[in-house]
Each structure stands twice: as C-alpha cells, then as structure tokens.
Amino acid sequence: GVLKPTEGSVTVNGIVAPLIELGAGFDFDLTAKENIYLNGAILGHSREVMDQHYEDIVEFSELRDFMDVPVSRLAFAIATIGTPDILIVDEVLSVGDFRFQQKCEQRIHNMKEKGTTILFVSHSIDQVKSICNKIVWLEKGRVKRFGDVESICEEYRNSY
C-alpha cells in the first residue's frame, strides 16, 4: 500500500509492515510524537493501537529525550510493533549506530521465530547471511540466481 505496482497487481492477505523508505510517511514539520501517530495511521493502526504501543516505540527508538524532532529510528520502531505476517525491509538497517542495527536485526529474528515472512533487500552480504535462508540475486532488474544463501553470497562476493 505504500507504493503502487508499475505493472500487474498485488493481492495482500494478512498484515504487511513495509520498511521501504524510512522517510516515507513522516512529515518533517511535525514532532516525533506526532509522526508516530501519523506513520502508524499510514500503516493502518488505530489511535488506540498506537497509544498501546507508544512507550515501546519510544523505548525501542531510544529517542525519549528527542521527541520534538522526527528521526528515522522511529519508522523501524513503528513498523515492527506487533507481529506482521510479512515484513518488507529495504536497505533500512544501515540507519543508526552499530548497536541500533544489532537491535533491529534481533527484532527481525524474533519476528521470524514467530512466523513472520521477511522480505529483506540489502547490499550487505553479512546482513543477508544473518537474516535470510533463501536469496534472489537481481541484476539489472532480472533474476540472476535464486537459492542457497551461502553459495550465492560467495558467488556474489567473488563477482565484484
């Protein structure tokens, strides 16, 4: 629901949490608190749900002292409340310091353990190896390889 397909159609059965672009859904004229509710609404969460998860979002983003400024950490904290059926993560784990990246990766692993399907897009081979169990290697918009994480990551490393 964040972006419309350029061709064909997409049918969604279940809850999808898209992390395609961390700035998507944020209004930089609003405070971080206001952006929490705005972004939650864009993801289909009611005000009551956002009230229920507000403290967890603030705690996870580590921004309690900075709630008057919008920061990208909030997008991850908001998009990953609850357990969606599908989590789409597109190059967003490069945001923040190493400790925050580890924290995000751990939350993704916890969601996988609860049955969430993760669609993870990244150029970071180490993160791909840590998070994924199957890989689709795209080159110029076409599938170059699909399959095992270890062998495709090794082939990718050797090709560049």
mmCIF file of C-alpha atoms in Angstrom:
data_model
loop_
_atom_site.group_PDB
_atom_site.id
_atom_site.type_symbol
_atom_site.label_atom_id
_atom_site.label_comp_id
_atom_site.label_asym_id
_atom_site.label_seq_id
_atom_site.Cartn_x
_atom_site.Cartn_y
_atom_site.Cartn_z
ATOM 1 C CA GLY A 1 0.000 0.000 0.000
ATOM 2 C CA VAL A 2 2.968 2.369 0.200
ATOM 3 C CA LEU A 3 3.825 2.152 -3.488
ATOM 4 C CA LYS A 4 1.559 1.069 -6.346
ATOM 5 C CA PRO A 5 2.848 -1.589 -8.777
ATOM 6 C CA THR A 6 4.023 -0.275 -12.153
ATOM 7 C CA GLU A 7 2.694 -3.436 -13.808
ATOM 8 C CA GLY A 8 0.297 -6.192 -12.832
ATOM 9 C CA SER A 9 -1.419 -6.315 -9.490
ATOM 10 C CA VAL A 10 -0.674 -7.234 -5.891
ATOM 11 C CA THR A 11 -3.089 -9.060 -3.607
ATOM 12 C CA VAL A 12 -2.401 -8.802 0.115
ATOM 13 C CA ASN A 13 -3.717 -11.435 2.513
ATOM 14 C CA GLY A 14 -2.649 -10.554 6.046
ATOM 15 C CA ILE A 15 -0.725 -7.739 7.654
ATOM 16 C CA VAL A 16 2.281 -6.302 5.811
ATOM 17 C CA ALA A 17 4.772 -3.975 7.510
ATOM 18 C CA PRO A 18 6.724 -2.184 4.768
ATOM 19 C CA LEU A 19 10.076 -0.584 5.542
ATOM 20 C CA ILE A 20 10.801 0.521 2.021
ATOM 21 C CA GLU A 21 11.958 4.041 2.723
ATOM 22 C CA LEU A 22 12.388 5.252 6.266
ATOM 23 C CA GLY A 23 11.313 8.797 5.438
ATOM 24 C CA ALA A 24 8.038 7.614 3.872
ATOM 25 C CA GLY A 25 5.089 8.667 5.983
ATOM 26 C CA PHE A 26 6.987 11.227 8.033
ATOM 27 C CA ASP A 27 6.125 14.902 7.967
ATOM 28 C CA PHE A 28 9.219 16.860 8.924
ATOM 29 C CA ASP A 29 7.069 19.779 10.088
ATOM 30 C CA LEU A 30 5.626 17.585 12.842
ATOM 31 C CA THR A 31 7.221 16.469 16.091
ATOM 32 C CA ALA A 32 8.422 12.911 16.531
ATOM 33 C CA LYS A 33 5.392 12.171 18.715
ATOM 34 C CA GLU A 34 3.032 13.457 16.028
ATOM 35 C CA ASN A 35 4.931 11.451 13.421
ATOM 36 C CA ILE A 36 4.475 8.266 15.470
ATOM 37 C CA TYR A 37 0.712 8.623 15.186
ATOM 38 C CA LEU A 38 0.831 9.745 11.539
ATOM 39 C CA ASN A 39 3.071 6.844 10.469
ATOM 40 C CA GLY A 40 1.003 4.392 12.479
ATOM 41 C CA ALA A 41 -2.158 5.600 10.715
ATOM 42 C CA ILE A 42 -0.479 5.182 7.317
ATOM 43 C CA LEU A 43 0.327 1.582 8.292
ATOM 44 C CA GLY A 44 -3.339 1.067 9.217
ATOM 45 C CA HIS A 45 -3.048 1.234 13.018
ATOM 46 C CA SER A 46 -5.775 2.946 15.020
ATOM 47 C CA ARG A 47 -5.002 5.664 17.558
ATOM 48 C CA GLU A 48 -5.816 3.146 20.302
ATOM 49 C CA VAL A 49 -3.214 0.697 18.950
ATOM 50 C CA MET A 50 -0.650 3.499 18.737
ATOM 51 C CA ASP A 51 -1.484 4.578 22.316
ATOM 52 C CA GLN A 52 -0.975 0.970 23.407
ATOM 53 C CA HIS A 53 2.462 0.712 21.703
ATOM 54 C CA TYR A 54 3.649 4.309 22.133
ATOM 55 C CA GLU A 55 6.006 3.643 25.061
ATOM 56 C CA ASP A 56 7.528 0.596 23.340
ATOM 57 C CA ILE A 57 8.125 2.644 20.176
ATOM 58 C CA VAL A 58 9.803 5.460 22.119
ATOM 59 C CA GLU A 59 11.832 2.993 24.190
ATOM 60 C CA PHE A 60 12.983 0.967 21.160
ATOM 61 C CA SER A 61 13.958 4.060 19.169
ATOM 62 C CA GLU A 62 15.929 5.406 22.169
ATOM 63 C CA LEU A 63 14.631 8.893 21.437
ATOM 64 C CA ARG A 64 12.761 9.789 24.622
ATOM 65 C CA ASP A 65 14.801 12.984 25.010
ATOM 66 C CA PHE A 66 14.320 13.901 21.345
ATOM 67 C CA MET A 67 10.576 13.553 20.802
ATOM 68 C CA ASP A 68 10.418 17.092 19.393
ATOM 69 C CA VAL A 69 12.369 16.119 16.252
ATOM 70 C CA PRO A 70 11.488 13.463 13.648
ATOM 71 C CA VAL A 71 14.148 10.761 13.395
ATOM 72 C CA SER A 72 14.321 7.687 11.111
ATOM 73 C CA ARG A 73 14.697 5.262 14.038
ATOM 74 C CA LEU A 74 11.028 5.827 14.732
ATOM 75 C CA ALA A 75 9.993 4.302 11.408
ATOM 76 C CA PHE A 76 11.526 0.935 12.310
ATOM 77 C CA ALA A 77 10.079 1.037 15.824
ATOM 78 C CA ILE A 78 6.582 1.814 14.472
ATOM 79 C CA ALA A 79 6.609 -0.613 11.549
ATOM 80 C CA THR A 80 7.680 -3.522 13.737
ATOM 81 C CA ILE A 81 5.108 -3.220 16.523
ATOM 82 C CA GLY A 82 3.192 -6.439 16.893
ATOM 83 C CA THR A 83 3.922 -9.335 14.569
ATOM 84 C CA PRO A 84 3.006 -8.720 10.925
ATOM 85 C CA ASP A 85 2.557 -11.641 8.549
ATOM 86 C CA ILE A 86 5.119 -10.087 6.187
ATOM 87 C CA LEU A 87 7.886 -7.577 6.967
ATOM 88 C CA ILE A 88 9.436 -5.814 3.976
ATOM 89 C CA VAL A 89 12.848 -4.339 4.818
ATOM 90 C CA ASP A 90 14.585 -2.410 2.033
ATOM 91 C CA GLU A 91 18.107 -1.166 2.889
ATOM 92 C CA VAL A 92 16.984 0.294 6.211
ATOM 93 C CA LEU A 93 19.388 -1.435 8.602
ATOM 94 C CA SER A 94 22.121 0.960 7.534
ATOM 95 C CA VAL A 95 20.412 3.596 9.689
ATOM 96 C CA GLY A 96 21.791 4.331 13.121
ATOM 97 C CA ASP A 97 24.828 3.172 15.004
ATOM 98 C CA PHE A 98 26.059 -0.420 15.198
ATOM 99 C CA ARG A 99 24.226 -1.119 18.462
ATOM 100 C CA PHE A 100 20.911 0.069 16.999
ATOM 101 C CA GLN A 101 21.482 -2.030 13.867
ATOM 102 C CA GLN A 102 22.041 -5.107 16.055
ATOM 103 C CA LYS A 103 18.877 -4.301 17.988
ATOM 104 C CA CYS A 104 16.877 -4.056 14.737
ATOM 105 C CA GLU A 105 18.344 -7.300 13.453
ATOM 106 C CA GLN A 106 17.414 -9.038 16.716
ATOM 107 C CA ARG A 107 13.824 -7.778 16.403
ATOM 108 C CA ILE A 108 13.706 -9.167 12.849
ATOM 109 C CA HIS A 109 14.967 -12.556 14.095
ATOM 110 C CA ASN A 110 12.306 -12.537 16.838
ATOM 111 C CA MET A 111 9.624 -11.838 14.237
ATOM 112 C CA LYS A 112 10.913 -14.704 12.056
ATOM 113 C CA GLU A 113 10.668 -17.046 15.049
ATOM 114 C CA LYS A 114 7.018 -16.002 15.464
ATOM 115 C CA GLY A 115 6.274 -16.867 11.834
ATOM 116 C CA THR A 116 6.706 -13.537 10.059
ATOM 117 C CA THR A 117 7.918 -13.817 6.470
ATOM 118 C CA ILE A 118 10.808 -11.397 5.937
ATOM 119 C CA LEU A 119 11.479 -9.851 2.529
ATOM 120 C CA PHE A 120 14.922 -8.341 3.078
ATOM 121 C CA VAL A 121 16.615 -6.176 0.443
ATOM 122 C CA SER A 122 20.251 -5.255 1.012
ATOM 123 C CA HIS A 123 23.730 -4.983 -0.438
ATOM 124 C CA SER A 124 25.196 -6.071 2.905
ATOM 125 C CA ILE A 125 26.227 -9.689 2.434
ATOM 126 C CA ASP A 126 26.782 -10.148 6.179
ATOM 127 C CA GLN A 127 23.246 -8.976 6.989
ATOM 128 C CA VAL A 128 21.793 -11.122 4.189
ATOM 129 C CA LYS A 129 23.623 -14.189 5.540
ATOM 130 C CA SER A 130 22.422 -13.442 9.063
ATOM 131 C CA ILE A 131 18.760 -12.847 8.221
ATOM 132 C CA CYS A 132 17.934 -14.857 5.098
ATOM 133 C CA ASN A 133 17.573 -18.546 4.335
ATOM 134 C CA LYS A 134 16.939 -18.068 0.583
ATOM 135 C CA ILE A 135 18.263 -15.435 -1.825
ATOM 136 C CA VAL A 136 17.098 -13.877 -5.039
ATOM 137 C CA TRP A 137 20.056 -12.087 -6.664
ATOM 138 C CA LEU A 138 18.775 -9.428 -9.033
ATOM 139 C CA GLU A 139 20.954 -7.829 -11.688
ATOM 140 C CA LYS A 140 19.589 -5.066 -13.911
ATOM 141 C CA GLY A 141 16.038 -5.986 -12.919
ATOM 142 C CA ARG A 142 16.362 -9.669 -13.768
ATOM 143 C CA VAL A 143 16.803 -12.727 -11.565
ATOM 144 C CA LYS A 144 20.423 -13.820 -11.855
ATOM 145 C CA ARG A 145 20.347 -16.530 -9.161
ATOM 146 C CA PHE A 146 17.918 -17.977 -6.633
ATOM 147 C CA GLY A 147 18.605 -20.424 -3.857
ATOM 148 C CA ASP A 148 21.055 -21.200 -1.071
ATOM 149 C CA VAL A 149 22.391 -18.291 0.988
ATOM 150 C CA GLU A 150 25.986 -19.469 1.420
ATOM 151 C CA SER A 151 26.740 -20.376 -2.197
ATOM 152 C CA ILE A 152 25.071 -17.307 -3.709
ATOM 153 C CA CYS A 153 26.711 -14.934 -1.214
ATOM 154 C CA GLU A 154 30.097 -16.453 -2.050
ATOM 155 C CA GLU A 155 29.429 -16.137 -5.776
ATOM 156 C CA TYR A 156 28.300 -12.515 -5.297
ATOM 157 C CA ARG A 157 31.454 -11.659 -3.305
ATOM 158 C CA ASN A 158 33.679 -13.234 -5.940
ATOM 159 C CA SER A 159 31.977 -11.397 -8.796
ATOM 160 C CA TYR A 160 32.679 -7.871 -7.507
#
